[in-house]
mmCIF file of C-alpha atoms in Angstrom:
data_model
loop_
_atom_site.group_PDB
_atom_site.id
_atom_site.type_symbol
_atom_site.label_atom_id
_atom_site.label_comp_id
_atom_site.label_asym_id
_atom_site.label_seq_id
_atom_site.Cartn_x
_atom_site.Cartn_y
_atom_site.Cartn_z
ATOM 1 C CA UNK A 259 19.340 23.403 16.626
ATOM 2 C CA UNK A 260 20.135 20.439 19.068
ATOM 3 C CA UNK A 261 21.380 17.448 16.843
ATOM 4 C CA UNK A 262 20.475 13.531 17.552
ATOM 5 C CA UNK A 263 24.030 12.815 16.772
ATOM 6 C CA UNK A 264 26.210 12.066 13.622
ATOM 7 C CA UNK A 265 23.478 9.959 11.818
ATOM 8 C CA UNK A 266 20.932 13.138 11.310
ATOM 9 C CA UNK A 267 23.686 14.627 9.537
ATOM 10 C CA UNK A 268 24.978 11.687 7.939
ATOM 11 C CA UNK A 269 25.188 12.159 3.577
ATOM 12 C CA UNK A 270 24.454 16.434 4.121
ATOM 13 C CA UNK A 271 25.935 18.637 1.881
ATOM 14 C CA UNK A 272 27.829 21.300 3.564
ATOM 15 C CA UNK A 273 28.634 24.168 0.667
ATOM 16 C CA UNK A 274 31.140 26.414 1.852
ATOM 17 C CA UNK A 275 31.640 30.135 0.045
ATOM 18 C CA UNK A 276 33.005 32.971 -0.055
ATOM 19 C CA UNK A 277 31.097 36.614 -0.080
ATOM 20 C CA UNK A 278 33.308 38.117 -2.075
ATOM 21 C CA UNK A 279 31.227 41.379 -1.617
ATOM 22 C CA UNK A 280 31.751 41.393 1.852
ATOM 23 C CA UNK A 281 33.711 44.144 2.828
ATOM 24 C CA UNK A 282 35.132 44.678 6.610
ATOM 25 C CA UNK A 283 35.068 48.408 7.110
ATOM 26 C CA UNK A 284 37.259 48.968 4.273
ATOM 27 C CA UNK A 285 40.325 47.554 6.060
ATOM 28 C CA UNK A 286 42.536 44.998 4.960
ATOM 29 C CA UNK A 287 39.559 43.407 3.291
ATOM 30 C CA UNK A 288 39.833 42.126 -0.501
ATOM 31 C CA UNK A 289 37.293 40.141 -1.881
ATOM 32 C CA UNK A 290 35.632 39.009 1.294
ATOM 33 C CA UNK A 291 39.203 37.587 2.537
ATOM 34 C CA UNK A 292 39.881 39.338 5.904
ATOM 35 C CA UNK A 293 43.800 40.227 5.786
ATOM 36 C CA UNK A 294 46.429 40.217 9.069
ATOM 37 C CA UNK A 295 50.018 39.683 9.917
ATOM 38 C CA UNK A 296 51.058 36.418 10.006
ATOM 39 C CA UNK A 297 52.562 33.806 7.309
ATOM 40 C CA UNK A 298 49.478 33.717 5.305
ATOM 41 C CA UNK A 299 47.819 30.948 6.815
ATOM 42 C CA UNK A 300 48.096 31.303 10.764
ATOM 43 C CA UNK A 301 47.375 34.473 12.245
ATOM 44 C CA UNK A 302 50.636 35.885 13.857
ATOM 45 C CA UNK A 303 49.167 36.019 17.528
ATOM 46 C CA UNK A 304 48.087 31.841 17.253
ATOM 47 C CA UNK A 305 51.839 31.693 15.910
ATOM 48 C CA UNK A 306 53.725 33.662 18.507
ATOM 49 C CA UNK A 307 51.792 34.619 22.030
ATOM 50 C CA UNK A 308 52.289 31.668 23.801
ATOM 51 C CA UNK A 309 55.679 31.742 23.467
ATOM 52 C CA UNK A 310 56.271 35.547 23.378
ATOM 53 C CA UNK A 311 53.914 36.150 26.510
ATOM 54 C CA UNK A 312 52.035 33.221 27.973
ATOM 55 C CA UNK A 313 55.365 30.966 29.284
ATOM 56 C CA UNK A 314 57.097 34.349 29.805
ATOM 57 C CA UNK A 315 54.706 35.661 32.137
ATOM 58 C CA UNK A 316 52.071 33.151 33.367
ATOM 59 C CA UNK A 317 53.400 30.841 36.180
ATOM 60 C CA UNK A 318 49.920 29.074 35.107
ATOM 61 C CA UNK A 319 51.293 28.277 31.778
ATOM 62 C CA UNK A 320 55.530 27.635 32.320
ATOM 63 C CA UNK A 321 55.215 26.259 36.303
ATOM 64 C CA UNK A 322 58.944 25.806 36.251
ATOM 65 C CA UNK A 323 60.238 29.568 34.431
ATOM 66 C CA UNK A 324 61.898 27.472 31.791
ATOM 67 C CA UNK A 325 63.479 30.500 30.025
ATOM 68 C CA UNK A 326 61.546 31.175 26.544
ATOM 69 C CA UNK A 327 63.862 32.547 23.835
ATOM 70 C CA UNK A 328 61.373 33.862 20.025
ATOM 71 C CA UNK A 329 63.857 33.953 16.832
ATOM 72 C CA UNK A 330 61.286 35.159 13.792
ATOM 73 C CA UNK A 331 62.299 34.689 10.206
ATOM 74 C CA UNK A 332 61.313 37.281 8.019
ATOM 75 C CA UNK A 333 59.255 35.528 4.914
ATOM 76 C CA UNK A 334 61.270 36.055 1.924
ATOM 77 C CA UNK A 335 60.337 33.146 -0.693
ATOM 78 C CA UNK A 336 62.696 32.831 -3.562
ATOM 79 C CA UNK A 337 60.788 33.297 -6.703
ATOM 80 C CA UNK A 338 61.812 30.137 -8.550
ATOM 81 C CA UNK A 339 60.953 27.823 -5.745
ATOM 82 C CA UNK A 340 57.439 26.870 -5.415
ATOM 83 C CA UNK A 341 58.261 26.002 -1.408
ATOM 84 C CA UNK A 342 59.578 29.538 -0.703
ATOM 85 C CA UNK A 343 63.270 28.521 -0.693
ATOM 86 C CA UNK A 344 66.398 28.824 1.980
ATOM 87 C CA UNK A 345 64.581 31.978 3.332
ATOM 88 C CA UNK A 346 60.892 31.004 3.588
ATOM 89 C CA UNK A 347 59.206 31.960 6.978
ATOM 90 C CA UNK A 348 56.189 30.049 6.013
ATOM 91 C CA UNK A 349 55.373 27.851 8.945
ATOM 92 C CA UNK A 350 54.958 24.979 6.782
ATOM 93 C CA UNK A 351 58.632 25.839 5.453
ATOM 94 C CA UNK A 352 60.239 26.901 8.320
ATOM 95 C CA UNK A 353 62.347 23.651 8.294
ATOM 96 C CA UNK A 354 63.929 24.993 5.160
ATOM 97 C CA UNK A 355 65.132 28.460 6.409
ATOM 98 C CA UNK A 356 68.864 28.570 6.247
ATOM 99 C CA UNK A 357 68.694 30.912 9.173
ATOM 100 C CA UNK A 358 66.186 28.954 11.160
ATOM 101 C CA UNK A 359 68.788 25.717 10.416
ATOM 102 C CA UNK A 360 71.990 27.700 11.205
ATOM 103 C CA UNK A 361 70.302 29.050 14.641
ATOM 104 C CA UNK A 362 69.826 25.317 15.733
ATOM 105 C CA UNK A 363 73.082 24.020 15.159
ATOM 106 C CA UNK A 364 74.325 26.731 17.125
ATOM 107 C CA UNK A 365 71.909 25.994 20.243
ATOM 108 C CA UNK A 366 72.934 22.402 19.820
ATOM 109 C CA UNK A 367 76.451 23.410 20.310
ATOM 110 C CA UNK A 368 76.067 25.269 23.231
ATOM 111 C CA UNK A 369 74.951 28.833 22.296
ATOM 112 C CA UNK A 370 72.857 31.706 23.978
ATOM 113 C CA UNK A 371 70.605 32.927 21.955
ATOM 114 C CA UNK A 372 68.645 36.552 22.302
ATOM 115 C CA UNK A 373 64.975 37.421 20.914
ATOM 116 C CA UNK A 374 64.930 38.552 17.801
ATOM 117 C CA UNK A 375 61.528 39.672 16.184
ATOM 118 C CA UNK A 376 60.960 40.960 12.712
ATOM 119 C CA UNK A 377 57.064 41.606 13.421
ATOM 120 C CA UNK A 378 54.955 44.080 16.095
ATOM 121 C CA UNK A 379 53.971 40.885 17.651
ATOM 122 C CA UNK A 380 54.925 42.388 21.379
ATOM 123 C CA UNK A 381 53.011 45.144 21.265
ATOM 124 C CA UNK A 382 49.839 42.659 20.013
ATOM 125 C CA UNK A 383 50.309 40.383 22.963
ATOM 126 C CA UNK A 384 50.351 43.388 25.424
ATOM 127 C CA UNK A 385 46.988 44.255 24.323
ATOM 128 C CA UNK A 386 45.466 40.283 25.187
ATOM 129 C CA UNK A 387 43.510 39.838 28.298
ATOM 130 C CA UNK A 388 43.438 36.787 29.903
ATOM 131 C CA UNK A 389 41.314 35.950 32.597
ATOM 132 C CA UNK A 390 42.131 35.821 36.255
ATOM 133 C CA UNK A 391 42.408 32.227 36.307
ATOM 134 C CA UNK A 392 45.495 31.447 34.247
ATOM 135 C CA UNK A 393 47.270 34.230 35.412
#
């Protein structure tokens, strides 16, 4: 329906619920909760296809070919630390990752680094279609 603006809705309620007896063709689907790769929040495509397709191969999207280098961190959360630890591939602890850290310093000093990927998230981004226009 067509709102008058913010005031109609001003003071509503909005419930929000899961149907936990929604099931998804059987896969990857646990108590309504739709499951995928990523780091548990952010689906691994909204993490990683800009950077491992879009600037690589849309003039659209990297005018100037800056060259586009993807290091992935496999998640590996310590069990005593309620952040995930030195080895944490949680985007919201990604600062953290002694790997992640160690890979920095290095660019900052001067080195090349190669792609390194721990997930199938090349063969996901080969299967996106973009349109025509940002190609």
């Amino acid at each position: 329906r067509q709102s008058g603006g913010d005031e109609e809705w001003a003071g509503a309620e909005v419930v929000w619920r899961i149907d936990t007896g929604c099931v998804y063709g059987g896969v990857n689907c646990t108590n309504g909760m739709l499951k995928g790769h990523g780091d548990g929040t952010v689906p691994i495509l909204s993490l990683a296809f800009m950077c491992v397709r879009a600037w690589r191969d849309y003039k659209h999207w990297n005018p100037s070919g800056v060259r586009v280098r993807v290091r992935e961190y496999a998640h590996m959360p310590a069990s005593w630390d309620f952040r995930g630890g030195e080895t944490s591939g949680d985007h919201v602890d990604i600062m953290g990752n002694r790997e992640m850290i160690s890979d920095v310093l290095q660019i900052a000093a001067g080195a090349e680094m190669e792609d390194k990927f721990v997930s199938d998230v090349r063969a996901m981004s080969r299967r996106v279609k973009l349109p025509a226009s940002v190609r």
